[in-house]
Tab-separated table of C-alpha atoms and ligand atoms in Angstrom:
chain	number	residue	atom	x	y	z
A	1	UNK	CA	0.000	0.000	0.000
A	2	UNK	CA	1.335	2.840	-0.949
A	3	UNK	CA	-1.169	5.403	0.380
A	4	UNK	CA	0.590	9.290	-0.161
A	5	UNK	CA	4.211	8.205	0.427
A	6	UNK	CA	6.358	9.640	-2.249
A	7	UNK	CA	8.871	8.298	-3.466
A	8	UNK	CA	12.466	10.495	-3.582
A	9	UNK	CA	15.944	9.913	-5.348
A	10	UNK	CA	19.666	10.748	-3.998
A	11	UNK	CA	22.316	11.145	-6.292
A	12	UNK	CA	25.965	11.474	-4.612
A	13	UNK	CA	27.777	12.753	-7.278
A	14	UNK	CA	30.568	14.470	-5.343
A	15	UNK	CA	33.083	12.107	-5.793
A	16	UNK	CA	36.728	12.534	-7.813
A	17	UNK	CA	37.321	9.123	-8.631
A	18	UNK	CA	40.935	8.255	-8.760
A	19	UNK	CA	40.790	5.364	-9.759
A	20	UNK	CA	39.656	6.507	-13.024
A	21	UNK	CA	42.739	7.728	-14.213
A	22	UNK	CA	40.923	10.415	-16.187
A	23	UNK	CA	41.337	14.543	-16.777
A	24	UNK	CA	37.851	15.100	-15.050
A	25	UNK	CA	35.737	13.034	-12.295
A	26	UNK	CA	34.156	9.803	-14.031
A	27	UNK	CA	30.543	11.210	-13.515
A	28	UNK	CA	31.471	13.720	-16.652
A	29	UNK	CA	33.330	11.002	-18.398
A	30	UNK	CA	31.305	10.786	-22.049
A	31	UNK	CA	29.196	7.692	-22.639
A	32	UNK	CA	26.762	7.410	-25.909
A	33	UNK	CA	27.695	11.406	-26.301
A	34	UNK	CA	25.932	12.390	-22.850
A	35	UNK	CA	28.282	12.412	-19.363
A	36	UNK	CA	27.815	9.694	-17.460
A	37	UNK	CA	25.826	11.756	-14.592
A	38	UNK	CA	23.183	12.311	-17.178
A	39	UNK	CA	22.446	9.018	-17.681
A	40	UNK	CA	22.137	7.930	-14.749
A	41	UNK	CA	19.890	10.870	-13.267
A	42	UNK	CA	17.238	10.607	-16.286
A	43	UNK	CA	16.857	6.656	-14.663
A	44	UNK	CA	14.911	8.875	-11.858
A	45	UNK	CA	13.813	12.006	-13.484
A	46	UNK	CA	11.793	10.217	-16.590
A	47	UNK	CA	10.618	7.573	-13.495
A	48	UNK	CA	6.843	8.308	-13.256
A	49	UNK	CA	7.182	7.128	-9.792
A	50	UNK	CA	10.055	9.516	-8.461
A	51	UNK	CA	8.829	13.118	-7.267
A	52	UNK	CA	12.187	14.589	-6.939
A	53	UNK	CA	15.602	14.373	-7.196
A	54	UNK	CA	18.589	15.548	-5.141
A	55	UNK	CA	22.418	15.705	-6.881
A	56	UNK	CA	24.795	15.785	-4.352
A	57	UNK	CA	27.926	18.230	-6.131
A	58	UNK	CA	31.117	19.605	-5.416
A	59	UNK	CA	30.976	22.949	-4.764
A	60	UNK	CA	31.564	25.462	-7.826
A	61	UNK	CA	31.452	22.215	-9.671
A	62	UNK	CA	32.630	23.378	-13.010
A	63	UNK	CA	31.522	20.370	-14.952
A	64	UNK	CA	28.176	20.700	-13.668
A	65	UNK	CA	27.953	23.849	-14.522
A	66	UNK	CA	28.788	23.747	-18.198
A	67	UNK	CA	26.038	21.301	-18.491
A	68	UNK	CA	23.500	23.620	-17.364
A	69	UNK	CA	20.926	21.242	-16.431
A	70	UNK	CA	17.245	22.084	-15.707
A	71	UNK	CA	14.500	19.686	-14.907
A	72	UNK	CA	11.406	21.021	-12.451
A	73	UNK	CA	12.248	17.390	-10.523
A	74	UNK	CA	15.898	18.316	-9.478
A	75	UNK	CA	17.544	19.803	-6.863
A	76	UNK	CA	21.052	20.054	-5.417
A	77	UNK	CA	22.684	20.104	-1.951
A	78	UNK	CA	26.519	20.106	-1.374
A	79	UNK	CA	28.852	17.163	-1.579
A	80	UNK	CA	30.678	16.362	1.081
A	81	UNK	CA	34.485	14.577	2.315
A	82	UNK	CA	32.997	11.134	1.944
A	83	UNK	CA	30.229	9.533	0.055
A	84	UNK	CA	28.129	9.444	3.600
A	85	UNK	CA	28.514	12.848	4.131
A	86	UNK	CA	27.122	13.704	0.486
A	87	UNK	CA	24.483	11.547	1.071
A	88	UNK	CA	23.386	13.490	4.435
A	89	UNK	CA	23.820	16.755	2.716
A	90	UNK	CA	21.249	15.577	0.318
A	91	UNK	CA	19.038	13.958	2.897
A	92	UNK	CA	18.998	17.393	4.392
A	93	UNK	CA	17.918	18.883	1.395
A	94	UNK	CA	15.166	16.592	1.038
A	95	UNK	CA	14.003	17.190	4.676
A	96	UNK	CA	12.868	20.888	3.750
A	97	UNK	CA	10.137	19.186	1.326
A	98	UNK	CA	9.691	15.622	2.051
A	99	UNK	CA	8.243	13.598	4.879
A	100	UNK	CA	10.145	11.607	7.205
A	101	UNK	CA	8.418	8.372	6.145
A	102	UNK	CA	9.057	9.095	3.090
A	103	UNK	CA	10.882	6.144	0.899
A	104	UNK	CA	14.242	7.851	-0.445
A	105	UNK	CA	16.191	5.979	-3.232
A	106	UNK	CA	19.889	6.363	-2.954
A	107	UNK	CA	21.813	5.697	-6.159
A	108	UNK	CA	25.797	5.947	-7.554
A	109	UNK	CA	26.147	8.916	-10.057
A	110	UNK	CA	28.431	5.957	-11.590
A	111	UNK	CA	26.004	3.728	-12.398
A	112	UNK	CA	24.482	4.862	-15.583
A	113	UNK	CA	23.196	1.719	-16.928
A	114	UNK	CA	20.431	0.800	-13.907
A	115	UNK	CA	17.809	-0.695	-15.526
A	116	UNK	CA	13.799	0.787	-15.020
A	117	UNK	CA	12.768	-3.181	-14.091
A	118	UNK	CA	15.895	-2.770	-11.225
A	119	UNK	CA	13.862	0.344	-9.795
A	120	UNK	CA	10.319	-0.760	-10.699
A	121	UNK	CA	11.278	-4.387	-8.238
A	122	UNK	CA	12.917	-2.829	-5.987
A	123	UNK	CA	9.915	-0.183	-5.243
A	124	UNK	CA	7.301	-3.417	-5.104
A	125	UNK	CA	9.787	-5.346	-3.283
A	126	UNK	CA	9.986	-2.962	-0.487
A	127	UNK	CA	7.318	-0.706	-0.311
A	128	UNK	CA	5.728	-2.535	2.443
A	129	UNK	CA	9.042	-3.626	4.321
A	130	UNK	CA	9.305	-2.002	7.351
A	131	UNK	CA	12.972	-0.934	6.798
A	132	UNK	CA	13.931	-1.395	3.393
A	133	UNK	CA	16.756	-2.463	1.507
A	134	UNK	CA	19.048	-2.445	-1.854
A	135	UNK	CA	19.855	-3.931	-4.914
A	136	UNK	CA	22.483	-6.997	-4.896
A	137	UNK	CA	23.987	-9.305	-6.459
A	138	UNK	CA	24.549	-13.079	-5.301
A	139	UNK	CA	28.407	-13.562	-5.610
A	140	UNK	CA	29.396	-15.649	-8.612
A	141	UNK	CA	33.111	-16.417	-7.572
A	142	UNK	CA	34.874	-18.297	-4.927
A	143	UNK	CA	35.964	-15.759	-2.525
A	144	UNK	CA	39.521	-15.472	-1.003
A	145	UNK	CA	40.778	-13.693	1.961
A	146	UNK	CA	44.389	-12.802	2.189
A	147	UNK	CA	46.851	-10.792	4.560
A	148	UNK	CA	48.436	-7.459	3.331
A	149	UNK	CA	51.148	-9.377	1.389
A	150	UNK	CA	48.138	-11.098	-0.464
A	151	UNK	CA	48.818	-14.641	0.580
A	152	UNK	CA	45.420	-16.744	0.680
A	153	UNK	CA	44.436	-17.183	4.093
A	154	UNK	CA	41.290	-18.955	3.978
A	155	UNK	CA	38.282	-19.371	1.478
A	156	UNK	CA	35.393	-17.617	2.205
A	157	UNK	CA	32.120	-20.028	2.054
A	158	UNK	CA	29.847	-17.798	-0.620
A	159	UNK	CA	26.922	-18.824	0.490
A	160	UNK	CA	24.219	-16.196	1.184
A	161	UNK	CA	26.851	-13.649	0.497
A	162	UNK	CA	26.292	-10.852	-1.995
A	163	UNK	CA	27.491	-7.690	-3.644
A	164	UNK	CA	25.551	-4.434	-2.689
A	165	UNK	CA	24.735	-2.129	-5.056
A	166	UNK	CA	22.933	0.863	-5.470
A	167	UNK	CA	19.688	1.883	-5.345
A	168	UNK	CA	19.473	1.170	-1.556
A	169	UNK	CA	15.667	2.065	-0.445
A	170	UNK	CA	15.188	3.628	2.824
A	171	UNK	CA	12.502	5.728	4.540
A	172	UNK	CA	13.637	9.634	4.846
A	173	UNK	CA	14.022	10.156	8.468
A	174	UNK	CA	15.287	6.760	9.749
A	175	UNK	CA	17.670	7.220	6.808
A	176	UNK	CA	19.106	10.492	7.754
A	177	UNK	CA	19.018	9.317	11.756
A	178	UNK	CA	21.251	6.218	11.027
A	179	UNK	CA	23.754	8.194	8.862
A	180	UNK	CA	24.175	10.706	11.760
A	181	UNK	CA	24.448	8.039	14.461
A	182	UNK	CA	27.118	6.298	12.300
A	183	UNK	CA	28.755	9.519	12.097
A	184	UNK	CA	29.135	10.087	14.681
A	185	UNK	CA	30.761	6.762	15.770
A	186	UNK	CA	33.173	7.841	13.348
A	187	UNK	CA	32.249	5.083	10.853
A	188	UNK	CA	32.771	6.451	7.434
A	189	UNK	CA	30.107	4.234	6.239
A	190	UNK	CA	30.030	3.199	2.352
A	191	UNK	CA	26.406	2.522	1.669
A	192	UNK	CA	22.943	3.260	3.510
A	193	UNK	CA	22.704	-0.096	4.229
A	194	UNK	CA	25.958	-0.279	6.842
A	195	UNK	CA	24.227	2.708	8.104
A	196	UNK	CA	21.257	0.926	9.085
A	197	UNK	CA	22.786	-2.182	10.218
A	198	UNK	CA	24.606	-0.161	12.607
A	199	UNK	CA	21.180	1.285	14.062
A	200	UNK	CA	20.002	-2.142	14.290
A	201	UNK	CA	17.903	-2.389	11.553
A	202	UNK	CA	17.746	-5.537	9.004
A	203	UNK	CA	17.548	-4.696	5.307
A	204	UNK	CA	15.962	-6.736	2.888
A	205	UNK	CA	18.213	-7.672	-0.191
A	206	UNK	CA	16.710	-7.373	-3.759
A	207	UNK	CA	18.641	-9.660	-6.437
A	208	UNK	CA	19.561	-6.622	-9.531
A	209	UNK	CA	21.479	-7.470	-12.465
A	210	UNK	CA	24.831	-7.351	-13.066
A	211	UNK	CA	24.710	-4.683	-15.918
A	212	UNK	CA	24.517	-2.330	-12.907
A	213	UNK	CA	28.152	-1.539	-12.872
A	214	UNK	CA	29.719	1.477	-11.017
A	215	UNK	CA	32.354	2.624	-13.858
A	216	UNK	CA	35.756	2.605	-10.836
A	217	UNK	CA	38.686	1.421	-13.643
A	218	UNK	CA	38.922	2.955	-17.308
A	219	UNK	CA	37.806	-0.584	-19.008
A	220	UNK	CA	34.529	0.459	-17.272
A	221	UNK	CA	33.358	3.069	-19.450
A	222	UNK	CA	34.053	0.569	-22.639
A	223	UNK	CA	31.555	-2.194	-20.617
A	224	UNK	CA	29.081	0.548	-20.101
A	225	UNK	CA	29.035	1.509	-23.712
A	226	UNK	CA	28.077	-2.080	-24.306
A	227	UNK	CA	25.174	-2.947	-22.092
A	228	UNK	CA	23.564	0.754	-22.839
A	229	UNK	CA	23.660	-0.184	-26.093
A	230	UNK	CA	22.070	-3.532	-25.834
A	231	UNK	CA	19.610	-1.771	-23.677
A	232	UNK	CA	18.447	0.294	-26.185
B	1	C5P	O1	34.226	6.613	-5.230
B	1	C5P	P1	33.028	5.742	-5.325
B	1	C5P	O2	32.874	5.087	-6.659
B	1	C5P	O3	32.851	4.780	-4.194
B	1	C5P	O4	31.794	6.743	-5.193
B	1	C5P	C1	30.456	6.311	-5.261
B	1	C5P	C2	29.555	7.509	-5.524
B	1	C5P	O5	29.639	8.440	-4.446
B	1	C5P	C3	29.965	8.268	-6.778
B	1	C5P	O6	28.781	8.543	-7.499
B	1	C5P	C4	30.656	9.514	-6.246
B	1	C5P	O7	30.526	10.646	-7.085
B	1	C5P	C5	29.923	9.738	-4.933
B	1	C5P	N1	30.728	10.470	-3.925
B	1	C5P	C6	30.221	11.648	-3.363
B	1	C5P	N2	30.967	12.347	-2.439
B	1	C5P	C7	32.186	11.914	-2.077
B	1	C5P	C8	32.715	10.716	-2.629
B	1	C5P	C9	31.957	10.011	-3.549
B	1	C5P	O8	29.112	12.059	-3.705
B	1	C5P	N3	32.885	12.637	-1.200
């Protein structure tokens, strides 16, 4: 039931990513001749479902700038040292016009290629959970821990054990509470999920698909390109 809850995005989009190797931050790295930040925010503002949605963004962001973006559906708030301070920021932002039970859909600015049936199951999946929960992905390989030197040390049984990705589904206020408790427990935490966990709360997982990349390494982008095209 679904009654007048409204259903919200988050974008962190703050990030530099180093790891990318590239002359700008990956979120403005070009994919299908639109940035990659594009992409992934018309997943929520063409979503008939999503009122509004928040980009969290460097300040003075230049690239964002020069892509002069309007769209009555979004709104900004400031990005922040880590992803869960962007993702606060934002929450904040949303606070001014949302409610707290509102549900609140957090999602990567590097994941342009989400699919609409990820966000349409996870919305049924969860909109009567009482705390929510994310995307995943069972893992497919046999899992290794090693020391620093990266001998094996054991294997790790895979069973039940998944990958989280993004969107992770949680209700407005509890959201922003958790993030601020975890905070201040110093415990940089790097999803909503951890967040919750740490207040005590049990998440549901959703399985995703594994199209739902976050573009970390250059060879990213190149995948991308792929399954948006053989989404279109
Ligand atoms: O760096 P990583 O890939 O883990 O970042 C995940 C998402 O969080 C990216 O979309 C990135 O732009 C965002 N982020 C942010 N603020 C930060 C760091 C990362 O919004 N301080």
């Amino acid at each position: 039931m679904t009654g007048n809850l409204k259903f919200w995005a988050v974008i962190p989009a703050a990030g530099v990513g180093k790891r990318m190797q590239a002359d700008r931050p990956k979120q403005y790295l070009e994919l299908h001749g639109r940035t990659v930040l594009e992409h992934t925010l018309m997943r929520f503002l063409d979503h008939p479902q999503i009122t509004g949605v928040v980009v969290a963004l460097t300040d003075g962001d230049p690239y964002w700038q020069r892509l002069a973006l309007s769209h009555p559906k979004l709104m900004s708030a400031p990005g922040g040292e880590e992803r869960c301070h962007s993702v606060l920021n934002a929450l904040q932002v949303l606070q001014q016009r949302a409610t707290e039970s509102d549900w609140v859909l957090v999602h990567d600015a590097a994941r342009p290629c989400l699919r609409r049936e990820d966000v349409d199951r996870l919305i049924a999946a969860l909109t009567d959970h009482p705390v929510g929960g994310l995307l995943g992905l069972p893992v497919a390989d046999t899992m290794k821990r090693t020391d620093a030197e990266d001998t094996v040390l054991e294997t790790v049984p895979r069973d039940n054990l998944w990958r989280a990705l993004t969107p992770q589904m949680f209700r407005l206020g509890e959201l922003a509470q958790a993030l601020e408790s975890a905070l201040k427990k110093g415990q940089l935490v790097t999803d909503e999920a951890s967040a919750m966990e740490l207040a005590g709360k049990a998440p549901k997982m959703v399985e995703g698909h594994g199209d739902n990349i976050k573009i970390t390494r250059p060879q990213d982008l190149r995948l991308a390109e792929l399954y948006l095209a053989e989404q279109d």
